[in-house]
PDB file of C-alpha atoms in Angstrom:
ATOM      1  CA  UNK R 207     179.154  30.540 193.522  1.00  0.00           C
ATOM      2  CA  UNK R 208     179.743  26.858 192.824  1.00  0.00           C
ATOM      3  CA  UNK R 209     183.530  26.212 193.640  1.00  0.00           C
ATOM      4  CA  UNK R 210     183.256  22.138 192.830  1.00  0.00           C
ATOM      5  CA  UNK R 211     182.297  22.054 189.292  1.00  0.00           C
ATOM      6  CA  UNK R 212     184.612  19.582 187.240  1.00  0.00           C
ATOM      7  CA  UNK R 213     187.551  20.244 186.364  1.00  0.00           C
ATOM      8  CA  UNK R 214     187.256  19.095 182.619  1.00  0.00           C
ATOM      9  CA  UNK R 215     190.247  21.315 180.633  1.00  0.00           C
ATOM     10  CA  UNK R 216     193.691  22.368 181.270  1.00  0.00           C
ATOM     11  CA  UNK R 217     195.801  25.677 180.288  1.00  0.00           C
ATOM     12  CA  UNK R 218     199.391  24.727 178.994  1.00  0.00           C
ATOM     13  CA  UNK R 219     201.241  28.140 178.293  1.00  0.00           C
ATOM     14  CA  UNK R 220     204.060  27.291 175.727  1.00  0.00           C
ATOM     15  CA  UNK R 221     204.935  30.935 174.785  1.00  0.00           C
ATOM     16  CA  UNK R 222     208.255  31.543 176.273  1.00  0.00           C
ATOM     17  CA  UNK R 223     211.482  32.593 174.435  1.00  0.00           C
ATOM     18  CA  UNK R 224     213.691  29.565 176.392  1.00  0.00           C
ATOM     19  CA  UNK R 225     216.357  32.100 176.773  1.00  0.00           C
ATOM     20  CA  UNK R 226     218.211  29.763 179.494  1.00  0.00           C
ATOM     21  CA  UNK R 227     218.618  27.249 176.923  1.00  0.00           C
ATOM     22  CA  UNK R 228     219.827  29.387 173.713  1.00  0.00           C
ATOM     23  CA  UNK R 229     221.224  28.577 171.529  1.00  0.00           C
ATOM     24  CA  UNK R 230     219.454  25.067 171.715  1.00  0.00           C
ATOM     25  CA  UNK R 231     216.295  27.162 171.422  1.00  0.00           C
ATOM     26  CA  UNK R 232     216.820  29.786 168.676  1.00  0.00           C
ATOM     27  CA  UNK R 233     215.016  27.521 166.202  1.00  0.00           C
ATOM     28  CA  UNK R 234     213.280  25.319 168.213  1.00  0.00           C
ATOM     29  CA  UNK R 235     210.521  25.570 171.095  1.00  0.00           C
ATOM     30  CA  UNK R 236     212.037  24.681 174.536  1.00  0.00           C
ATOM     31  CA  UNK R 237     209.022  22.123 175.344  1.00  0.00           C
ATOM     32  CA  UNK R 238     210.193  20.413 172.478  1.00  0.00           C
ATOM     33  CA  UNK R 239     213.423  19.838 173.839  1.00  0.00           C
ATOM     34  CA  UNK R 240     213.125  15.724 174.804  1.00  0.00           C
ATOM     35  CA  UNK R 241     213.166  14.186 178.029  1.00  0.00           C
ATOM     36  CA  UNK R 242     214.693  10.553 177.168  1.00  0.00           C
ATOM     37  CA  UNK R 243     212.423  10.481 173.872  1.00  0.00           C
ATOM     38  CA  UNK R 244     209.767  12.610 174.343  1.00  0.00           C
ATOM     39  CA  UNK R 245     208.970  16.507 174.150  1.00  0.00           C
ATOM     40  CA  UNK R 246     208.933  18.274 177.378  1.00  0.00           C
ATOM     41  CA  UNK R 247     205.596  19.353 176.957  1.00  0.00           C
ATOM     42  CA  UNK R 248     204.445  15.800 175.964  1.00  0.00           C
ATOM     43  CA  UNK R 249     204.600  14.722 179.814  1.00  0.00           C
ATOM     44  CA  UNK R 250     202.591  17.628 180.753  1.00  0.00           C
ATOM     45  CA  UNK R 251     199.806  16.781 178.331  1.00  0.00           C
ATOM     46  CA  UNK R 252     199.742  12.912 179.649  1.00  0.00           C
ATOM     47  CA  UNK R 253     199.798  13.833 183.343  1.00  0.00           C
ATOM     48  CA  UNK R 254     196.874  16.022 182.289  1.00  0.00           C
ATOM     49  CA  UNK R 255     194.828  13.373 180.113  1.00  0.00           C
ATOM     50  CA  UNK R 256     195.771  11.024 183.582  1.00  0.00           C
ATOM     51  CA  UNK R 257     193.885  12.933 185.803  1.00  0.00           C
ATOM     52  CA  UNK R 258     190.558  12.631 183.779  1.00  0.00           C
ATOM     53  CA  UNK R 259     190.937  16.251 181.566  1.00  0.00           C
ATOM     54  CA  UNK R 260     189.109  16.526 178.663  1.00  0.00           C
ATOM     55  CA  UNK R 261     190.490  19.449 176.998  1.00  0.00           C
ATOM     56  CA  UNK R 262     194.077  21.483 176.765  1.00  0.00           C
ATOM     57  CA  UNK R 263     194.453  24.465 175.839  1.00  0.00           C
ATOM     58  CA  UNK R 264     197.597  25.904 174.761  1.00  0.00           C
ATOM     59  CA  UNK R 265     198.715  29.398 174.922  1.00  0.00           C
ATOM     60  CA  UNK R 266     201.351  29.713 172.271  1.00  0.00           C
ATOM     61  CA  UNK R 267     203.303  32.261 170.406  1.00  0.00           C
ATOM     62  CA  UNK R 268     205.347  32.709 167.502  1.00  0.00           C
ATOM     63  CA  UNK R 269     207.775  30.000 165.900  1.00  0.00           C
ATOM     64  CA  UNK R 270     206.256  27.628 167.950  1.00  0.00           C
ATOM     65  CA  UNK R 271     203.943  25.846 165.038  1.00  0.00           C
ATOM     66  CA  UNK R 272     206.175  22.523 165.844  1.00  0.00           C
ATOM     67  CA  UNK R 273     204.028  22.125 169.063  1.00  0.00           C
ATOM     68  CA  UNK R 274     200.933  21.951 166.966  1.00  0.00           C
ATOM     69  CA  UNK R 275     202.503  19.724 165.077  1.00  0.00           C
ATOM     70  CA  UNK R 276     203.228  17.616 167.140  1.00  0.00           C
ATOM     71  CA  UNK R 277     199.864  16.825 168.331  1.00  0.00           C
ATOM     72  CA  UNK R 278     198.453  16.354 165.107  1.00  0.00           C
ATOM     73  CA  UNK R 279     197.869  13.224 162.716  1.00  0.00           C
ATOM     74  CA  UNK R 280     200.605  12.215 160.618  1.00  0.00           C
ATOM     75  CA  UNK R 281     199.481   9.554 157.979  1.00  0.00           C
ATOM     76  CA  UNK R 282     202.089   9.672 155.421  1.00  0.00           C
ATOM     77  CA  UNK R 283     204.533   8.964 158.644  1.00  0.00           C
ATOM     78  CA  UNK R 284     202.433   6.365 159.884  1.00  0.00           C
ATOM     79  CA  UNK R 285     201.695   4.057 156.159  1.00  0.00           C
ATOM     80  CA  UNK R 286     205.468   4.864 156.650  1.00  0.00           C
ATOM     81  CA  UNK R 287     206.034   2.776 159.307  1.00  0.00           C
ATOM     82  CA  UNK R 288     203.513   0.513 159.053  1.00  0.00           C
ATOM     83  CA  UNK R 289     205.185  -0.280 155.191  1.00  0.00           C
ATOM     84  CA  UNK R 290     208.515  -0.691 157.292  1.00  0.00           C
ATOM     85  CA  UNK R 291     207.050  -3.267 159.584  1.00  0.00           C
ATOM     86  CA  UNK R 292     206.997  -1.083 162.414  1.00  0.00           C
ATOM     87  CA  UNK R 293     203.400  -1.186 163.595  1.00  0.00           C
ATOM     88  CA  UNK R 294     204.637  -0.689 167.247  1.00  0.00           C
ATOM     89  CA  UNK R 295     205.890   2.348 167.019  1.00  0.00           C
ATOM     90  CA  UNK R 296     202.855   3.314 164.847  1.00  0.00           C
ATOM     91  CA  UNK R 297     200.595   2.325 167.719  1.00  0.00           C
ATOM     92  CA  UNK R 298     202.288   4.048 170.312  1.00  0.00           C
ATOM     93  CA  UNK R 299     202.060   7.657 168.065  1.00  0.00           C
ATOM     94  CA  UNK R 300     198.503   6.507 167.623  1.00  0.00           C
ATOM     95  CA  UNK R 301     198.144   6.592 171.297  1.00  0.00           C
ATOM     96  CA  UNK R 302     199.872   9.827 171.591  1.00  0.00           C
ATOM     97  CA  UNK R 303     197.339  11.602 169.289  1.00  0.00           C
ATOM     98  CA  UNK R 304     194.692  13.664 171.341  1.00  0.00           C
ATOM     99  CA  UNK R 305     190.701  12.864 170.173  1.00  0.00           C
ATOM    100  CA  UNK R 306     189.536  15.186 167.698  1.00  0.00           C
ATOM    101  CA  UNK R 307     188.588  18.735 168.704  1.00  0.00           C
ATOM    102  CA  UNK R 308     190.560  18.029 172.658  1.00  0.00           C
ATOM    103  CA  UNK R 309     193.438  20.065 171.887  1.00  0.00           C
ATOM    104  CA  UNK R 310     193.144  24.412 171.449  1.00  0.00           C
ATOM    105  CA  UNK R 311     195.737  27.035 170.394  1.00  0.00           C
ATOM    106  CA  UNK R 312     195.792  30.540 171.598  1.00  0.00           C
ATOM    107  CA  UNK R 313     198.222  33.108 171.030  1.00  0.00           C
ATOM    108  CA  UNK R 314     200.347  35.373 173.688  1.00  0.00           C
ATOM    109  CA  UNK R 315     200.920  38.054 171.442  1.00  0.00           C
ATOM    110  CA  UNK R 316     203.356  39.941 174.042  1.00  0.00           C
ATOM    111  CA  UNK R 317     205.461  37.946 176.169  1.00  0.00           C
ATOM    112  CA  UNK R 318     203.460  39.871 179.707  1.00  0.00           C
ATOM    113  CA  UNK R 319     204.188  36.964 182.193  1.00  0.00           C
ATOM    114  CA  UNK R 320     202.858  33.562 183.304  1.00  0.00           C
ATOM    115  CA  UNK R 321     199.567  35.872 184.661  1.00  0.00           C
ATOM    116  CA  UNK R 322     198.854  37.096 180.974  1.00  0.00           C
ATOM    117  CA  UNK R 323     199.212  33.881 179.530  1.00  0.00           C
ATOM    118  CA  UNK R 324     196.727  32.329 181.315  1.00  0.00           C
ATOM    119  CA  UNK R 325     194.178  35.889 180.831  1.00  0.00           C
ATOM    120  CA  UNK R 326     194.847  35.137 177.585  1.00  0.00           C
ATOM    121  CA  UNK R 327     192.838  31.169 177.127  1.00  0.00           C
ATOM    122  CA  UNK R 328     189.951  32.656 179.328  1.00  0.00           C
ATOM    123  CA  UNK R 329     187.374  32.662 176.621  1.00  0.00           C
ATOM    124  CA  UNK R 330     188.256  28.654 175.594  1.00  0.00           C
ATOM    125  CA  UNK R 331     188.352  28.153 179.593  1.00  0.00           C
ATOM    126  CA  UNK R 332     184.576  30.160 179.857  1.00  0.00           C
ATOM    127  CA  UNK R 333     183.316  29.821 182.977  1.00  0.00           C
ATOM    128  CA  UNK R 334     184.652  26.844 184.911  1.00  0.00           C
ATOM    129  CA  UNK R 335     187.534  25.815 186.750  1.00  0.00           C
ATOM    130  CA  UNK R 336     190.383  24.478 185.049  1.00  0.00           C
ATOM    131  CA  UNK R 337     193.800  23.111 185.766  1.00  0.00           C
ATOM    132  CA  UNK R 338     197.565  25.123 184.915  1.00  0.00           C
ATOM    133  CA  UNK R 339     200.475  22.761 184.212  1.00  0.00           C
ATOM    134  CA  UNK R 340     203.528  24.827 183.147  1.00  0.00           C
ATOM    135  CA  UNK R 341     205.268  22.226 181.262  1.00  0.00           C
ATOM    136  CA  UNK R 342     208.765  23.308 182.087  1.00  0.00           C
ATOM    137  CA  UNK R 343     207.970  21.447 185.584  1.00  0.00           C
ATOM    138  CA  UNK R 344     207.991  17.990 184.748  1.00  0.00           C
ATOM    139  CA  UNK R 345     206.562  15.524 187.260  1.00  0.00           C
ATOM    140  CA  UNK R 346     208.379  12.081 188.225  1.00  0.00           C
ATOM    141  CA  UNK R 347     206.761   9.619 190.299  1.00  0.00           C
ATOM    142  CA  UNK R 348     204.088   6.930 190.535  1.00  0.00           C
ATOM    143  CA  UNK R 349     201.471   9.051 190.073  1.00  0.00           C
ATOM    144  CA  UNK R 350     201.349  13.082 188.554  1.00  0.00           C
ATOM    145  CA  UNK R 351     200.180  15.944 190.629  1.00  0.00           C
ATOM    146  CA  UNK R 352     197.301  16.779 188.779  1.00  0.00           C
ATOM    147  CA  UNK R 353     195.800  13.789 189.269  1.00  0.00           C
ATOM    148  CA  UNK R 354     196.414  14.273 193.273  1.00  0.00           C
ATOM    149  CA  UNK R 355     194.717  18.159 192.902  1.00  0.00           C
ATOM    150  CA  UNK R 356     191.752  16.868 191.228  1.00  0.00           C
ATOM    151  CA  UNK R 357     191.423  14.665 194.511  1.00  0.00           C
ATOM    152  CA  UNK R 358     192.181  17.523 196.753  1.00  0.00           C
ATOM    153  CA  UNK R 359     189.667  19.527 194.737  1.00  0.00           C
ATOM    154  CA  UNK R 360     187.178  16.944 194.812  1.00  0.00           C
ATOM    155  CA  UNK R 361     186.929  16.878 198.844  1.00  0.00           C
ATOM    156  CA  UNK R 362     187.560  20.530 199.656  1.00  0.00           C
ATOM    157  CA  UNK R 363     186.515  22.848 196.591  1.00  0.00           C
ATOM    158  CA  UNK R 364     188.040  26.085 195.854  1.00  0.00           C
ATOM    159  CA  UNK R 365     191.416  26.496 194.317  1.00  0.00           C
ATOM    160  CA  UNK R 366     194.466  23.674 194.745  1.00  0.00           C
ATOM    161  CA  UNK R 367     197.813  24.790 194.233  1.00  0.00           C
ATOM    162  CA  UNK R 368     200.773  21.689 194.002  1.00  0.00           C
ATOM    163  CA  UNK R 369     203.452  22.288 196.429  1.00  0.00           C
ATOM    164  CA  UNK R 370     206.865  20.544 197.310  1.00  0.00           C
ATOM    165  CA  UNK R 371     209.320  20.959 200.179  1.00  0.00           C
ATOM    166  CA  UNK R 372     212.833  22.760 199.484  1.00  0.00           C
ATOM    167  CA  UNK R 373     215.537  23.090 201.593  1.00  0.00           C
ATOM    168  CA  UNK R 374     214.922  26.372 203.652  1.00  0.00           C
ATOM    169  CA  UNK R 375     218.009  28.395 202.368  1.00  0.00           C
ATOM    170  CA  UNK R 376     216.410  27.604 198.734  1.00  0.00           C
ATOM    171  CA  UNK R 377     212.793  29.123 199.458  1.00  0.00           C
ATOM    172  CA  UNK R 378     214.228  32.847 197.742  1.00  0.00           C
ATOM    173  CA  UNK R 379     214.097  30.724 194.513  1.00  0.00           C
ATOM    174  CA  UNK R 380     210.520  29.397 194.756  1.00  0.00           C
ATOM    175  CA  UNK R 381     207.179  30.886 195.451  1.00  0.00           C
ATOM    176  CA  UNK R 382     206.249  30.128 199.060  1.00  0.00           C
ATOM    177  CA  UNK R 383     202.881  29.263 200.786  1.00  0.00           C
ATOM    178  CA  UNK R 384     202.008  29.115 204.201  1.00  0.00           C
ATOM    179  CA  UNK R 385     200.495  26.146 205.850  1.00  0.00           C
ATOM    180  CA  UNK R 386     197.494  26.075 207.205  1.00  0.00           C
ATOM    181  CA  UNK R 387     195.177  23.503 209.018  1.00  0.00           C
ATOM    182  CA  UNK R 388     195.198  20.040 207.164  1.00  0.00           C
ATOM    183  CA  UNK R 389     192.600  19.487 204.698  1.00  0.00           C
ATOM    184  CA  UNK R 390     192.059  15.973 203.110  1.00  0.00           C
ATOM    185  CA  UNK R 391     194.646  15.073 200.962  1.00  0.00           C
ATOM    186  CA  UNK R 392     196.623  18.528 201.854  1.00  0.00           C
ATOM    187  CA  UNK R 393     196.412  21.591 203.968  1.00  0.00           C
ATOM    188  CA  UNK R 394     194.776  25.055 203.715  1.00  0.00           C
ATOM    189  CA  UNK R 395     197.087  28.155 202.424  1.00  0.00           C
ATOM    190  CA  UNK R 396     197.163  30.727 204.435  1.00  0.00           C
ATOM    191  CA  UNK R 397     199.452  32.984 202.479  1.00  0.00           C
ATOM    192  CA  UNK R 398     201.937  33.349 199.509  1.00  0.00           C
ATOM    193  CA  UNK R 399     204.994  34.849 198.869  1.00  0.00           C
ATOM    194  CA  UNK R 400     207.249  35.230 195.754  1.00  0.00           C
ATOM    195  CA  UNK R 401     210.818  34.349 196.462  1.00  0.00           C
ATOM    196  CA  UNK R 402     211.263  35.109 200.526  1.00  0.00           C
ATOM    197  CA  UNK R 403     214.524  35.447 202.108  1.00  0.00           C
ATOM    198  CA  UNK R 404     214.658  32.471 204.322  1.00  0.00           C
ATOM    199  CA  UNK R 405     214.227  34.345 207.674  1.00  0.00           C
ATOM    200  CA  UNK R 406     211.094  35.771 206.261  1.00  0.00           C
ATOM    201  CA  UNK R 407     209.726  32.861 204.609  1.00  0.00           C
ATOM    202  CA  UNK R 408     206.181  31.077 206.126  1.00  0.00           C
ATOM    203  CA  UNK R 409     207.525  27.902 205.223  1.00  0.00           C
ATOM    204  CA  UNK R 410     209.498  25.443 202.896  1.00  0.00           C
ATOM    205  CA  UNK R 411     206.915  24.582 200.671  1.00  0.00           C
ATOM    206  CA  UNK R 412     207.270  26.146 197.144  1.00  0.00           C
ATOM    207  CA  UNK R 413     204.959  26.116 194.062  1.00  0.00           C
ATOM    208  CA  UNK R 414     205.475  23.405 191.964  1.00  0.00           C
ATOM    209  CA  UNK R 415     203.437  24.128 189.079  1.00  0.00           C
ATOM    210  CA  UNK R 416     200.585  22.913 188.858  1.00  0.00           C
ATOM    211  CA  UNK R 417     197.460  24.672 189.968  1.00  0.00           C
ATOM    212  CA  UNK R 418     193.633  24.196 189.501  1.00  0.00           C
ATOM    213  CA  UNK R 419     192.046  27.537 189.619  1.00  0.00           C
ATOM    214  CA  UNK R 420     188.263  29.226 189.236  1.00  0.00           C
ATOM    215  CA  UNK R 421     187.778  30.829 186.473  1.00  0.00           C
ATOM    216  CA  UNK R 422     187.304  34.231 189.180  1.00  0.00           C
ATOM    217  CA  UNK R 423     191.092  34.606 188.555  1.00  0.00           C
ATOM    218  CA  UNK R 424     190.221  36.350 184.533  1.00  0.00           C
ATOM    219  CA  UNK R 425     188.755  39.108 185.899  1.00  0.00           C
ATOM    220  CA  UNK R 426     191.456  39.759 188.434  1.00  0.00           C
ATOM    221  CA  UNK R 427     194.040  39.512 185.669  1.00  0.00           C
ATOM    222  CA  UNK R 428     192.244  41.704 183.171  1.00  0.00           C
ATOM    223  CA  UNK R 429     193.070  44.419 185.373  1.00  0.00           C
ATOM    224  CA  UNK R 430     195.817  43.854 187.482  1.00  0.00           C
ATOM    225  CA  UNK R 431     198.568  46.241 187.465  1.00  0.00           C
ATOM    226  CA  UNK R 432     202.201  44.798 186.150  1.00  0.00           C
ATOM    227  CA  UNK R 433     204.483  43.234 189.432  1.00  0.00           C
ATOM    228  CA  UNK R 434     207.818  41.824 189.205  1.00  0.00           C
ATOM    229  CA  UNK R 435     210.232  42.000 185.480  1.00  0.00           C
ATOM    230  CA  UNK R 436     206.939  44.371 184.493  1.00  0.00           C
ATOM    231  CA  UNK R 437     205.024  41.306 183.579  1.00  0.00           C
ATOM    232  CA  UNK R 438     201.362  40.730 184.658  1.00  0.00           C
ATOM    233  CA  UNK R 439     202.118  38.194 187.820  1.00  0.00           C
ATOM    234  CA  UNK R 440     200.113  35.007 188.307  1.00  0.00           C
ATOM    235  CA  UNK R 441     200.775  35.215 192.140  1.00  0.00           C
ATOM    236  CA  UNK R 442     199.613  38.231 192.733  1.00  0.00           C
ATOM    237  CA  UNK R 443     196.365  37.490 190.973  1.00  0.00           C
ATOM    238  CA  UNK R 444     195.782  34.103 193.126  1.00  0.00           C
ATOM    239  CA  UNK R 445     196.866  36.548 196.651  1.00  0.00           C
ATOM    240  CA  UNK R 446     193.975  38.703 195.594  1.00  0.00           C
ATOM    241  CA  UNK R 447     191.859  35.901 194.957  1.00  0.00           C
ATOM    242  CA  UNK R 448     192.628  34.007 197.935  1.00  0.00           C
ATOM    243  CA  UNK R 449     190.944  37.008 199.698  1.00  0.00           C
ATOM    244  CA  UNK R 450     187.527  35.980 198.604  1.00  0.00           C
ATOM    245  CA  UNK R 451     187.951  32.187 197.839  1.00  0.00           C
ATOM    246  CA  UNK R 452     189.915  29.224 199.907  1.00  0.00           C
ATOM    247  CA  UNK R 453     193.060  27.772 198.512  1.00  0.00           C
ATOM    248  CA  UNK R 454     194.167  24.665 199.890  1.00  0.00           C
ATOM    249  CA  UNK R 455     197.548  22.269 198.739  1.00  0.00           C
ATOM    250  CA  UNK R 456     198.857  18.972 197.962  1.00  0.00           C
ATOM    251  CA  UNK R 457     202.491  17.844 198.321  1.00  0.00           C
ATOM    252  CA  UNK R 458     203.033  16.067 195.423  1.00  0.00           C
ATOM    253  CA  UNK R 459     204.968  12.653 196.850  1.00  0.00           C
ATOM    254  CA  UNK R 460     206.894  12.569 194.023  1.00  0.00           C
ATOM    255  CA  UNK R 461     209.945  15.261 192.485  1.00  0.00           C
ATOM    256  CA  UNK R 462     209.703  18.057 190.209  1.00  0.00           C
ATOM    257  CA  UNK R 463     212.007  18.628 187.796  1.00  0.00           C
ATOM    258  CA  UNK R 464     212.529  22.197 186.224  1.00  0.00           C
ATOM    259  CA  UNK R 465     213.639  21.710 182.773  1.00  0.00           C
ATOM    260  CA  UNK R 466     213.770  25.350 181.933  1.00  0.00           C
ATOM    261  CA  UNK R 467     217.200  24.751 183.353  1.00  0.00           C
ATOM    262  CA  UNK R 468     220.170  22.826 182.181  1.00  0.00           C
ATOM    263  CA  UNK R 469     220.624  21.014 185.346  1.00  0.00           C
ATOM    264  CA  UNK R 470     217.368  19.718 186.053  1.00  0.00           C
ATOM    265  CA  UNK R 471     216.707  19.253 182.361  1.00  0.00           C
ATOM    266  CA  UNK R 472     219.921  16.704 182.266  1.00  0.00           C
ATOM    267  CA  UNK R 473     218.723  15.320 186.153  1.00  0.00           C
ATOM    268  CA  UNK R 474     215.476  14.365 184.507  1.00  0.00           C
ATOM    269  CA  UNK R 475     216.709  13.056 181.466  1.00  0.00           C
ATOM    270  CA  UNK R 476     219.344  10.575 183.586  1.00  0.00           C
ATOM    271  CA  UNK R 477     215.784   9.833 186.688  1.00  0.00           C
ATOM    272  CA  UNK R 478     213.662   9.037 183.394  1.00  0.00           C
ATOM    273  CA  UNK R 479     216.230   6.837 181.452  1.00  0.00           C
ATOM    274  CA  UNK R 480     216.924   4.900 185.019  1.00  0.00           C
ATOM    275  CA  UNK R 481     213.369   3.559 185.146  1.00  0.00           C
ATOM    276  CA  UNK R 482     213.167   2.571 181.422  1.00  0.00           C
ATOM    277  CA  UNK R 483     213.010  -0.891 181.097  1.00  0.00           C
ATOM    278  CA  UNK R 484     214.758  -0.574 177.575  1.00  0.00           C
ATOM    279  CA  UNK R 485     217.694   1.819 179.312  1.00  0.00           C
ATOM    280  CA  UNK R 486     217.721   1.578 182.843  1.00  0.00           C
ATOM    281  CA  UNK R 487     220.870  -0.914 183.274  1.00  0.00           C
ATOM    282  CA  UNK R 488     222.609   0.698 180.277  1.00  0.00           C
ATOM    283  CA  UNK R 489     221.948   4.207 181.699  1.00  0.00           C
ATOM    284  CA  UNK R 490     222.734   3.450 185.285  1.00  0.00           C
ATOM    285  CA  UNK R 491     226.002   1.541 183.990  1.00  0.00           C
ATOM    286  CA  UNK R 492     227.222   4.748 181.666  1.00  0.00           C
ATOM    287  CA  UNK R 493     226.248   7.330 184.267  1.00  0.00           C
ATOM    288  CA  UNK R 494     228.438   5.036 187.094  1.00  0.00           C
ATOM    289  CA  UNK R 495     231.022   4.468 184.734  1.00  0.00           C
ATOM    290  CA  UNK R 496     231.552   8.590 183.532  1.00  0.00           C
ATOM    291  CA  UNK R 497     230.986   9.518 187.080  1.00  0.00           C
ATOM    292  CA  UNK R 498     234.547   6.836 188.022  1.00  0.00           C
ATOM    293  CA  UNK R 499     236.368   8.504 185.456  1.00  0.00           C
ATOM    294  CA  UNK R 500     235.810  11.989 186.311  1.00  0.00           C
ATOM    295  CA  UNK R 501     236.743  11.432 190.317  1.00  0.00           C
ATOM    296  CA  UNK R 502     239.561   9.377 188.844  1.00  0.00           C
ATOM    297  CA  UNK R 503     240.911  12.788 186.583  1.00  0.00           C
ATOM    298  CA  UNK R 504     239.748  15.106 189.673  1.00  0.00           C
ATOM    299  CA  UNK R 505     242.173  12.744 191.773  1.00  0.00           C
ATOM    300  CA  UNK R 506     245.028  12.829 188.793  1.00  0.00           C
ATOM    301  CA  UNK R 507     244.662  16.334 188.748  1.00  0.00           C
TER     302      UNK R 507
END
């Protein structure tokens, strides 16, 4: 069993409902939501191109043909633009535009959890390891996780998981690993758990979304009973797994967002503005100025 072939494609599961964000998403996918001025799922596909990946596949669903869309050519809007004088913005949706034939769709006929989404590209994955972003988890910092995986992955093999610290009293929100002996760039898991009480947790480092797993986790999934909410579990697949293969992790050095919720979808919209040189000063000058008035009402009040 080779577990250091390269990791040439990536498994982007865009078939959720986005019922935290309703009604924003009865009509519209939530990775299409923007981030400053791009789609959510947009960051997920550059961190992914980034780190050297050569093909994404996307497990979709229903009402979701926007996300195709989006990563397709567009020439009428293009002669567009370039008839308006706007060849910048032309070349930077150029740039945007994945090579022909590096982009996949699969449907998730059922929404069965994050574990059946992923069973569900294993014939466009075949037989070699690939990477997971979930694209809800967006990535700020000098340099994305996957990237820092594939490094991981290239020194120790196996299966690399990207984990953050939390606060201990947060870890029943999170899934949990436990730390092991350090590893290269990381440190071997010893364990997982799915949202531990704090007193029972291994340690403060939660999943942060991005994974790079061998293709060994299909066949666990294909037949893995239903866990939590009745949906086929991704963690319990990789806890069986990690039985016969080693997992190690990286702590991402930068901050993930989670923009399936409002607050971290508005935290990264503000952190992502802030380092624009087009927005920054404006940004950081509105935010400081709202943020005055509202301790100046709280005070009135």
């Amino acid at each position: 069993m080779d577990l250091r072939k390269p990791v040439r494609k990536a498994v982007i599961p865009v078939a959720g409902n986005g019922t935290r964000f309703l009604p924003a998403t009865k009509a519209m996918p939530k990775e299409m939501l923007t981030v400053v001025d791009r789609p959510v799922v947009q960051y997920a596909v550059d961190e992914a191109r980034q780190a050297g990946i050569e093909h994404i596949v996307f497990v979709t669903s229903r009402n979701k043909h926007s996300i195709e869309d989006h990563f397709d050519d567009t020439p009428e809007l293009l002669a567009s633009l370039e008839r308006a004088g706007k060849t910048r913005m032309a070349d930077e949706l150029r740039e945007l535009l994945p090579p022909a034939g590096s982009v996949s769709f699969t449907r998730q006929q059922a929404p069965l959890g994050l574990g059946h989404a992923v069973w569900c590209a294993r014939d466009l994955i075949g037989d070699e390891p690939f990477a997971l972003l979930l694209p809800d988890m967006l990535c700020y910092g000098a340099r994305g996780c996957v990237a820092g995986l594939i490094d991981l992955y290239t020194a120790a093999g196996g299966n690399v998981l990207g984990v953050e610290q939390c606060e201990p009293e947060e870890v029943s929100s999170y899934g949990i690993v436990a730390r092991g002996e350090n590893v290269a760039h990381g440190f071997a898991v010893t364990g997982m758990v799915e949202k531990p009480k704090p007193a029972e947790a291994p340690s403060n480092f939660y999943l942060n979304g991005r994974y790079i797993l061998q293709p060994e986790i299909f066949d666990i999934l294909a037949t893995q009973p239903r866990g939590a909410g009745n949906e086929i579990q991704l963690t319990d697949a990789m806890l069986t797994l990690s039985g016969r293969q080693p997992f190690h992790a990286h702590p991402y050095e930068g901050r993930t967002f989670d923009c399936g919720s409002k607050l971290g979808f508005i935290e990264a919209n503000v952190a992502f503005a802030l380092v624009r040189a087009d927005l920054g000063e404006a940004v950081y000058a509105s935010v400081a100025d709202l943020i005055r008035k509202h301790d100046t009402a709280s005070r009135a009040a």
